[in-house]
PDB file of C-alpha atoms in Angstrom:
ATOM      1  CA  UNK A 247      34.101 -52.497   4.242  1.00 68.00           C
ATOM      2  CA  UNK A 248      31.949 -51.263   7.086  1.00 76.00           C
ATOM      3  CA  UNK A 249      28.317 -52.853   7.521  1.00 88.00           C
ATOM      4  CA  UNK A 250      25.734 -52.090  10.155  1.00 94.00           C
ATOM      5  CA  UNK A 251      23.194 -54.756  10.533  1.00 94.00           C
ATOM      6  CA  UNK A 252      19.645 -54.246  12.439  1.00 96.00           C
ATOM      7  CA  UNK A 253      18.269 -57.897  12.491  1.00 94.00           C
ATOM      8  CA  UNK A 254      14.745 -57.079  13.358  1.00 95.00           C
ATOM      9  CA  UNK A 255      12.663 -55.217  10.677  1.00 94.00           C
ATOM     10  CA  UNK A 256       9.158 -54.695  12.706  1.00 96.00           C
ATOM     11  CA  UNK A 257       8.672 -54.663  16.477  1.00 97.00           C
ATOM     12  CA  UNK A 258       5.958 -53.674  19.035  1.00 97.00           C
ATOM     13  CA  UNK A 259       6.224 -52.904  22.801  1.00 97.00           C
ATOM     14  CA  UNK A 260       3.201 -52.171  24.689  1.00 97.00           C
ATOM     15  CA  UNK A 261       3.150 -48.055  26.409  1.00 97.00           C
ATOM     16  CA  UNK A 262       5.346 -48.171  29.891  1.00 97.00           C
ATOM     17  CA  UNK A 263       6.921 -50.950  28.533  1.00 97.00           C
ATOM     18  CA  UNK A 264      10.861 -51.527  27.876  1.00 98.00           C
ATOM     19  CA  UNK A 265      11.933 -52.797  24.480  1.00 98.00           C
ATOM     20  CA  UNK A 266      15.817 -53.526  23.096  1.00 98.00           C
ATOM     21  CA  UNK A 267      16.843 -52.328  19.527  1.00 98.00           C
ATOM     22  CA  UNK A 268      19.909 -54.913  17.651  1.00 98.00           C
ATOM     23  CA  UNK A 269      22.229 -53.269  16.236  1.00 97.00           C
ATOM     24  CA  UNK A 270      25.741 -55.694  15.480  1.00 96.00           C
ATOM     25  CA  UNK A 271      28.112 -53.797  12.965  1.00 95.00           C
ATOM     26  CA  UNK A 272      31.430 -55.211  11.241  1.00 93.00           C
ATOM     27  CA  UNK A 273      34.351 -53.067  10.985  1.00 90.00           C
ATOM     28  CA  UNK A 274      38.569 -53.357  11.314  1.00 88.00           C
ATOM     29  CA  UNK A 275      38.449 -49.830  12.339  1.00 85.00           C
ATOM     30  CA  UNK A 276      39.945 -49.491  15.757  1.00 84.00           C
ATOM     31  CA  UNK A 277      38.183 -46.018  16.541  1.00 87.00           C
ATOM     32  CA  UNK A 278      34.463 -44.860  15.243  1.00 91.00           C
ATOM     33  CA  UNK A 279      31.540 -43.768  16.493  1.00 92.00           C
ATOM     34  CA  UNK A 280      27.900 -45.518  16.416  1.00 94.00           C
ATOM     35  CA  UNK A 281      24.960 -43.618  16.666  1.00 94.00           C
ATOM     36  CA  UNK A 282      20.762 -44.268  16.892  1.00 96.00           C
ATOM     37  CA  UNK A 283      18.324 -42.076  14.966  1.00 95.00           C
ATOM     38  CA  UNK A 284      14.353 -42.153  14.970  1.00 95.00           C
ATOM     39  CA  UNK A 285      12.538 -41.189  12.290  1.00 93.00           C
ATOM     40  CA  UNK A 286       9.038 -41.102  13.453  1.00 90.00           C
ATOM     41  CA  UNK A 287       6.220 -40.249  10.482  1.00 86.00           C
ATOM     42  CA  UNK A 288       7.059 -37.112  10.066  1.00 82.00           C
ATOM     43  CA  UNK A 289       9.888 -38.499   7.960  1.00 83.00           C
ATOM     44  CA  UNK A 290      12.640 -36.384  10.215  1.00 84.00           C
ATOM     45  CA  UNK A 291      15.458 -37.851  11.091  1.00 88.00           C
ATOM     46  CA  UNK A 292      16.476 -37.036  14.834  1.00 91.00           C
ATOM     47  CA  UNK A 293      19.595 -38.147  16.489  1.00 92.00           C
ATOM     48  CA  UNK A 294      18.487 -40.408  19.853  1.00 95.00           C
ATOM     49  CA  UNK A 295      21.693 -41.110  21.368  1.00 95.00           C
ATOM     50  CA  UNK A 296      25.326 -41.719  20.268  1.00 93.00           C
ATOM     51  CA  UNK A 297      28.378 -43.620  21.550  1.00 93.00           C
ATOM     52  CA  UNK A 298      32.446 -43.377  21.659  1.00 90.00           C
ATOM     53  CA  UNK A 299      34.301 -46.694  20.791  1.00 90.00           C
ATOM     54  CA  UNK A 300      36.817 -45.814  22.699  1.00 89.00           C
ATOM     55  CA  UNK A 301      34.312 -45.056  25.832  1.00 87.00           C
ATOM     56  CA  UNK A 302      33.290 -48.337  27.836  1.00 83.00           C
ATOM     57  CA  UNK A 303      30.780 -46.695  29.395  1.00 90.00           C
ATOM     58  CA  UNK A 304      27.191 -47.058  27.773  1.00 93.00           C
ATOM     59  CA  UNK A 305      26.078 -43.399  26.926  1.00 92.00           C
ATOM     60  CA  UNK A 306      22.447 -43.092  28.391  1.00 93.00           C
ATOM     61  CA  UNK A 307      19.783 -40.171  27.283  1.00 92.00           C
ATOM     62  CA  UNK A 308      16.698 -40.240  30.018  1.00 94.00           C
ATOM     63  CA  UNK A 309      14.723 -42.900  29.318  1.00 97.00           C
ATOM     64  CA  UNK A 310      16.989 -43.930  25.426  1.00 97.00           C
ATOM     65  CA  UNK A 311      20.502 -46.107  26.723  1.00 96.00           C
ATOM     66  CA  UNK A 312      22.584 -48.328  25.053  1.00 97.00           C
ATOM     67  CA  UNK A 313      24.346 -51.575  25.664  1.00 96.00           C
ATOM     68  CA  UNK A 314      27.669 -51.268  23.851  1.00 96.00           C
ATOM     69  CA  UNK A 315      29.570 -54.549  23.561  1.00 94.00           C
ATOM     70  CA  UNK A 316      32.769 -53.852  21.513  1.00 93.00           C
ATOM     71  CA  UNK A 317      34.429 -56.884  21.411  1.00 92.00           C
ATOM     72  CA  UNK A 318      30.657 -58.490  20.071  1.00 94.00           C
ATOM     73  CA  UNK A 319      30.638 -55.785  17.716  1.00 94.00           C
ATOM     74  CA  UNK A 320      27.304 -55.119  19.267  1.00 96.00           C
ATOM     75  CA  UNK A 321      25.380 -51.535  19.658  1.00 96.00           C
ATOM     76  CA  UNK A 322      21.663 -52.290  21.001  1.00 97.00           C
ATOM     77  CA  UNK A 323      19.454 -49.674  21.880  1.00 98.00           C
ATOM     78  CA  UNK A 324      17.130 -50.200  25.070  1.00 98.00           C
ATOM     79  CA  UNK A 325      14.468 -47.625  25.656  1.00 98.00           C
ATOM     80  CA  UNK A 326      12.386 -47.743  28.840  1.00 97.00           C
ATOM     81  CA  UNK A 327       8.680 -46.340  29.826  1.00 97.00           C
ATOM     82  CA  UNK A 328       7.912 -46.782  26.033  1.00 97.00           C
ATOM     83  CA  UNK A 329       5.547 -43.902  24.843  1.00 97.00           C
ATOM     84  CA  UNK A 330       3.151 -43.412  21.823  1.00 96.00           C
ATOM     85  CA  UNK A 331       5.499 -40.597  20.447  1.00 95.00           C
ATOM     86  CA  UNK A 332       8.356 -43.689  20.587  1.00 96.00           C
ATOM     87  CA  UNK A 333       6.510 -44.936  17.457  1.00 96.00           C
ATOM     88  CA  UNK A 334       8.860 -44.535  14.475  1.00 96.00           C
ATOM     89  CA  UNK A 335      11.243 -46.135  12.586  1.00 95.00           C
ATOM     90  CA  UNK A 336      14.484 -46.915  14.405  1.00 97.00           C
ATOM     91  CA  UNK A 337      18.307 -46.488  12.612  1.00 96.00           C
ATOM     92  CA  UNK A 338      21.450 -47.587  13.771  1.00 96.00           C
ATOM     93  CA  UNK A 339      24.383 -45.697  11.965  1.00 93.00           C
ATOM     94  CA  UNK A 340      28.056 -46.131  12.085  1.00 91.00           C
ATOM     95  CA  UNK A 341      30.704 -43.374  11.332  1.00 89.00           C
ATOM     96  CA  UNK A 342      34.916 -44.273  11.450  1.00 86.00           C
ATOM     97  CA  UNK A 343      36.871 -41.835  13.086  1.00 79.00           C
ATOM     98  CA  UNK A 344      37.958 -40.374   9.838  1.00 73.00           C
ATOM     99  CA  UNK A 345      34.524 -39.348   8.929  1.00 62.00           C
ATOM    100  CA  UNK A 346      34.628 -39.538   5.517  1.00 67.00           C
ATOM    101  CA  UNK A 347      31.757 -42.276   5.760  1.00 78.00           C
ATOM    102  CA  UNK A 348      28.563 -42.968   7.310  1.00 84.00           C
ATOM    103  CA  UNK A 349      26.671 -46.391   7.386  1.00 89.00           C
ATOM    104  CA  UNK A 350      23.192 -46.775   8.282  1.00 92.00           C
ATOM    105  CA  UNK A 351      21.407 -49.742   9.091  1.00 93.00           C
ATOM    106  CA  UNK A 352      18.247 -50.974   7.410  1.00 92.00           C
ATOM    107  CA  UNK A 353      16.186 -49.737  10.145  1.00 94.00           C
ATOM    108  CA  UNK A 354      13.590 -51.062  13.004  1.00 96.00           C
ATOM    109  CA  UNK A 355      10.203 -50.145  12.370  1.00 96.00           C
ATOM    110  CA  UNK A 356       9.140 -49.633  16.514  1.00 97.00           C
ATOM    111  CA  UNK A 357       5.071 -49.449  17.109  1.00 97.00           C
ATOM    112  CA  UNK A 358       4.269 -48.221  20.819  1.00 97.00           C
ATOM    113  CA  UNK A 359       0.667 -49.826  21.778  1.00 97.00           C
ATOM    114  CA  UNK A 360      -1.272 -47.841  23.786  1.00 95.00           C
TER     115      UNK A 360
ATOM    116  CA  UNK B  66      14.431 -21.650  14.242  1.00 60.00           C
ATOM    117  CA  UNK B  67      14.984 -25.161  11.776  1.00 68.00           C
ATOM    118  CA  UNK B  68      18.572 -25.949  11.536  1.00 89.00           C
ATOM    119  CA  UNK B  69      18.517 -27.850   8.201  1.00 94.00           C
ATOM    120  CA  UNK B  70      15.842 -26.984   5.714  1.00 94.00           C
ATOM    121  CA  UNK B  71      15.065 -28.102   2.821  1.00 95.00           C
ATOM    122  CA  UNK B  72      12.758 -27.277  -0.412  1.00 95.00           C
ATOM    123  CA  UNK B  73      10.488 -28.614  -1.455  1.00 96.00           C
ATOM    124  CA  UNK B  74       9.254 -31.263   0.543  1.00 94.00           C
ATOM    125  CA  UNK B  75       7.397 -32.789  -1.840  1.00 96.00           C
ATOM    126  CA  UNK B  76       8.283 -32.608  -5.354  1.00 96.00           C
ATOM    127  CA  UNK B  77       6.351 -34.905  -8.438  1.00 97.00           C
ATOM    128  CA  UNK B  78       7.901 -34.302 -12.013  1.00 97.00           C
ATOM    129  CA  UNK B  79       7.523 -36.428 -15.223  1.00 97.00           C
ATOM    130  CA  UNK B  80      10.449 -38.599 -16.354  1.00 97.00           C
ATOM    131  CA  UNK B  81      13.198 -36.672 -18.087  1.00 97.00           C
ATOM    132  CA  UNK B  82      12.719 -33.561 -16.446  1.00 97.00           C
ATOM    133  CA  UNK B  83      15.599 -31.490 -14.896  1.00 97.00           C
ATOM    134  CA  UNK B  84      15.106 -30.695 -11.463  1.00 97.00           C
ATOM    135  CA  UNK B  85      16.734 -29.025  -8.296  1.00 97.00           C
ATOM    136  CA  UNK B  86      16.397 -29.663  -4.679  1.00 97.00           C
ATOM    137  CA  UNK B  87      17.888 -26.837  -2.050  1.00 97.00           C
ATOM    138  CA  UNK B  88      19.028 -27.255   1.359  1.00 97.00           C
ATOM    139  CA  UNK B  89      20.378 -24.795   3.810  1.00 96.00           C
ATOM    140  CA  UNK B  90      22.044 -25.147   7.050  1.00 95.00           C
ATOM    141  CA  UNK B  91      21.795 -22.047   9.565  1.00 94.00           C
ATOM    142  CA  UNK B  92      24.516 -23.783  12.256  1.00 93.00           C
ATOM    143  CA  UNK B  93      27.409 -22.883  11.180  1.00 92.00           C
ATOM    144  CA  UNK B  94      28.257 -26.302   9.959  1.00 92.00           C
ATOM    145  CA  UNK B  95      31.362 -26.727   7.526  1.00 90.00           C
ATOM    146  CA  UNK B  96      30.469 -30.058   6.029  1.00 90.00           C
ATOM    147  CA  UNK B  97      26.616 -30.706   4.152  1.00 92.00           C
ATOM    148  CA  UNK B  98      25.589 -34.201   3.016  1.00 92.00           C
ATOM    149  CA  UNK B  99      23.117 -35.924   0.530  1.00 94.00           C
ATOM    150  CA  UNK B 100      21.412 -38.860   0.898  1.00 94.00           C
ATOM    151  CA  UNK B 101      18.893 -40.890  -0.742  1.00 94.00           C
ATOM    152  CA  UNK B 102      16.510 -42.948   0.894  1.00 93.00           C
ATOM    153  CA  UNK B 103      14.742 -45.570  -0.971  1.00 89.00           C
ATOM    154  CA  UNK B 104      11.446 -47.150  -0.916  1.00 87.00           C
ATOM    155  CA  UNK B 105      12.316 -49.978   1.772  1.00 84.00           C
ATOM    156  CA  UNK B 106      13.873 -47.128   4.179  1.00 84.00           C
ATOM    157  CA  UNK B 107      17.664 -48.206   3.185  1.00 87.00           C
ATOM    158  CA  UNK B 108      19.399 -44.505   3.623  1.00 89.00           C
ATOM    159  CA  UNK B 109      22.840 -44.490   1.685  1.00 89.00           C
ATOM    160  CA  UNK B 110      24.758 -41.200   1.227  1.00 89.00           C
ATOM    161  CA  UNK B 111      24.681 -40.001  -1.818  1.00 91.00           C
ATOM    162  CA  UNK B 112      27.818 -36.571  -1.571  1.00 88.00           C
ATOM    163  CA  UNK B 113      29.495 -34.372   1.072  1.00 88.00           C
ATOM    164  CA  UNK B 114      30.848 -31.076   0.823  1.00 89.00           C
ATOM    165  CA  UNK B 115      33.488 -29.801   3.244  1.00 85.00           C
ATOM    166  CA  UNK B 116      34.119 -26.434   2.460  1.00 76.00           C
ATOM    167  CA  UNK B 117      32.586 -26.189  -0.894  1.00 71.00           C
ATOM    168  CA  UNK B 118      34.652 -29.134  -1.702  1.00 81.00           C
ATOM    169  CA  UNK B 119      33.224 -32.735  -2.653  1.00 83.00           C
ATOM    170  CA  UNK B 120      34.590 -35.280  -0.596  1.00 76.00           C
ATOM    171  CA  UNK B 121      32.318 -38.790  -1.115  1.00 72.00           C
ATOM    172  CA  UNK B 122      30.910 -39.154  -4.650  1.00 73.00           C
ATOM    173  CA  UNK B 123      29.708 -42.627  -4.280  1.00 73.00           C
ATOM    174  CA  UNK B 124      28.722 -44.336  -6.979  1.00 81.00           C
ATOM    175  CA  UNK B 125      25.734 -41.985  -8.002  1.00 88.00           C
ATOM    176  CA  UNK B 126      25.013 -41.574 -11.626  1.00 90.00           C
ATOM    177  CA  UNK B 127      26.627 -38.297 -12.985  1.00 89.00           C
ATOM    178  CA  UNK B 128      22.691 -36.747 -13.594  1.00 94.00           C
ATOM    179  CA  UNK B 129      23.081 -36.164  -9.826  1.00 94.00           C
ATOM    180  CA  UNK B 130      25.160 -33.132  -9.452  1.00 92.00           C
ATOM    181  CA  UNK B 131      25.784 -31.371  -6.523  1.00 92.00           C
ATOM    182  CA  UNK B 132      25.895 -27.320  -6.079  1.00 91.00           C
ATOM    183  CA  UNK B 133      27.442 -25.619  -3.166  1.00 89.00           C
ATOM    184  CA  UNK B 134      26.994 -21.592  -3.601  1.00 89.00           C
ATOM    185  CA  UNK B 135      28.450 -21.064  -0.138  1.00 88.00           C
ATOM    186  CA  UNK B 136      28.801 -23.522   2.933  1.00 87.00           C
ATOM    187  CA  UNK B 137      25.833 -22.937   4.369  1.00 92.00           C
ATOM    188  CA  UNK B 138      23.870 -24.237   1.159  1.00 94.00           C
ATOM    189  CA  UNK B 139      24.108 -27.365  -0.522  1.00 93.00           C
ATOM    190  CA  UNK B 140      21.926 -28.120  -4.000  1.00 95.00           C
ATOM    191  CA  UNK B 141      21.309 -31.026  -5.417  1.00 96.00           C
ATOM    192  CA  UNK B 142      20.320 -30.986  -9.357  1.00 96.00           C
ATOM    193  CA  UNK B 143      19.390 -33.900 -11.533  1.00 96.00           C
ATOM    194  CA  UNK B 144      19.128 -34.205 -15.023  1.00 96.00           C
ATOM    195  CA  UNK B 145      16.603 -36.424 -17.068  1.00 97.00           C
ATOM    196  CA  UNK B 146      15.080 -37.790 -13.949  1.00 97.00           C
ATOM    197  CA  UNK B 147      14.187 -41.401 -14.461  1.00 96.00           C
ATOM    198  CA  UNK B 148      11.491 -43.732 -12.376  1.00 96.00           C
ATOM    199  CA  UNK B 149      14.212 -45.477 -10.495  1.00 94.00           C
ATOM    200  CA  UNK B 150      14.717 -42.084  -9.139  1.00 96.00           C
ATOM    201  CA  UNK B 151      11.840 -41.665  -6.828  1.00 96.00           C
ATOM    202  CA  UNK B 152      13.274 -41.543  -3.495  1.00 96.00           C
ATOM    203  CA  UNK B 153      13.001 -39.484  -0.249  1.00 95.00           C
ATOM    204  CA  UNK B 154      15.795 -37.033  -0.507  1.00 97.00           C
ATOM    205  CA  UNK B 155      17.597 -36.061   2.989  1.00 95.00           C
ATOM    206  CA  UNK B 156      20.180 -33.379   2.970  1.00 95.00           C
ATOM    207  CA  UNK B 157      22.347 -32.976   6.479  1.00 94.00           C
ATOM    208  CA  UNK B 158      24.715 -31.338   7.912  1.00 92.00           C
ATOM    209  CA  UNK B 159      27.939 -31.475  10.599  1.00 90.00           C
ATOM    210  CA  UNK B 160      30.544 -29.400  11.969  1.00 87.00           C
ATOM    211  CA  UNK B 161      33.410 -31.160  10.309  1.00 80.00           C
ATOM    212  CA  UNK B 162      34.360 -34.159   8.263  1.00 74.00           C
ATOM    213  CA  UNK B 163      34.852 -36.641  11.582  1.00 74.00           C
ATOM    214  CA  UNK B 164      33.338 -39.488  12.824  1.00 72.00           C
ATOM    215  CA  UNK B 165      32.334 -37.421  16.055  1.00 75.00           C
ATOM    216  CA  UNK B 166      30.461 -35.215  14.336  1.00 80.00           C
ATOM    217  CA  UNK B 167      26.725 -35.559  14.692  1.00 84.00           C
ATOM    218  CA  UNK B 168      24.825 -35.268  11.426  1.00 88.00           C
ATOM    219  CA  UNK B 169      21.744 -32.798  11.692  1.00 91.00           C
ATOM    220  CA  UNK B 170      18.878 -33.903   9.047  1.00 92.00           C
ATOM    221  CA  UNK B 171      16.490 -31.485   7.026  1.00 93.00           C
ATOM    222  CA  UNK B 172      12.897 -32.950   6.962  1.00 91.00           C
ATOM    223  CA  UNK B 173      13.573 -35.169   3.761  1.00 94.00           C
ATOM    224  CA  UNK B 174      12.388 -34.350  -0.161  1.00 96.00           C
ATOM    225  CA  UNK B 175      10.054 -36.953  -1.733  1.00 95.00           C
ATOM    226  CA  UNK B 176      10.595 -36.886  -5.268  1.00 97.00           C
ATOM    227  CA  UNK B 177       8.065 -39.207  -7.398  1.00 97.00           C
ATOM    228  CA  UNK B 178       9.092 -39.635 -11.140  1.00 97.00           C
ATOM    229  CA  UNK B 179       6.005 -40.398 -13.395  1.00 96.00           C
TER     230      UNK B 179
END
């Protein structure tokens, strides 16, 4: 079974800041795809970035990249020159290549201090 | 123009009621998704439809039953709504039933059960 852990419930980063997301995940699939969403307080759910497996290159969005570690089972998500509008709750999902499932992860509650 | 909508967006009802959520996709998508997000933020999908067809049913009580007139709607009905119930409701949708495929969110449902 697949399982997408996010080890740290509540964190804060002060504005122009950089912070780094956990994300590990457990999985015998060989191909999938991991993804990061934000839901900020609006309650909608927005996609911030997403990565290949089978890509070694860590997929980067402006200031939203990732540090994909496949071998460590490991999908962190770094953002840089934190903002307020950053502030929002923080899911890491996982999807095999079948797509016939998606996994999220219990989320990182992310508070930008001005 | 939204992408994924969904009605209502708040919805409060007294235990043992029947009620219906709708969403609607406008992107062409072939496969639309429910999931149910609980009061600690754990999201877990609930169904998908590819094609009008149901392809995950997890293990959601049959009172949850999910209508698809066409593929760019997907309805979610439940029967004799119970307190456990209350949840934040999130319909979504993709192009296709593969891991690739990003998921596009509607702005959630929160149903309260009194």
């Amino acid at each position: 079974a697949q399982t997408v852990t996010q080890s740290q419930p509540e964190m804060s980063v002060q504005e122009a800041e950089t912070v780094t997301l956990s994300c590990t995940y457990d999985t015998s699939e060989s191909n999938y795809y991991l993804f990061w969403y934000k839901q900020p307080p609006s309650r909608q759910m927005i996609l911030v970035i997403r990565q290949e497996a089978y890509k070694q290159q860590n997929a980067t969005e402006n200031r939203f990249s990732v540090n994909f570690q496949k071998a460590a089972k490991s999908f962190s998500l770094k953002i840089s020159d934190s903002q307020l509008g950053d502030t929002a709750m923080y899911f890491c999902a996982f999807s095999p290549n079948t797509g016939n499932q998606f996994y999220f992860g219990t989320g990182t509650s992310l508070t930008v201090i001005p | 123009d939204t992408a994924v909508s969904q009605t209502p967006k708040y919805l409060v009802t007294q235990m043992g009621n029947d009620k219906s959520i709708k969403c609607e996709q406008n992107l062409g998508h072939d496969t639309m998704y429910w999931y149910k997000q609980d009061s600690k933020k754990f999201l877990k999908i609930m169904f998908s439809y590819n094609n009008k067809e149901l392809i995950i049913n997890e293990t959601v009580p049959n009172r949850f039953s999910p209508k698809s007139p066409d593929k760019a709607h997907l309805n979610l009905h439940i029967n004799s709504l119970e307190l456990g119930d209350s949840a934040v409701y999130f319909c979504a949708s993709s192009q296709d039933l593969r891991g690739a495929d990003t998921q596009y969110f509607g702005p959630g449902t929160r149903l309260t059960v009194l």
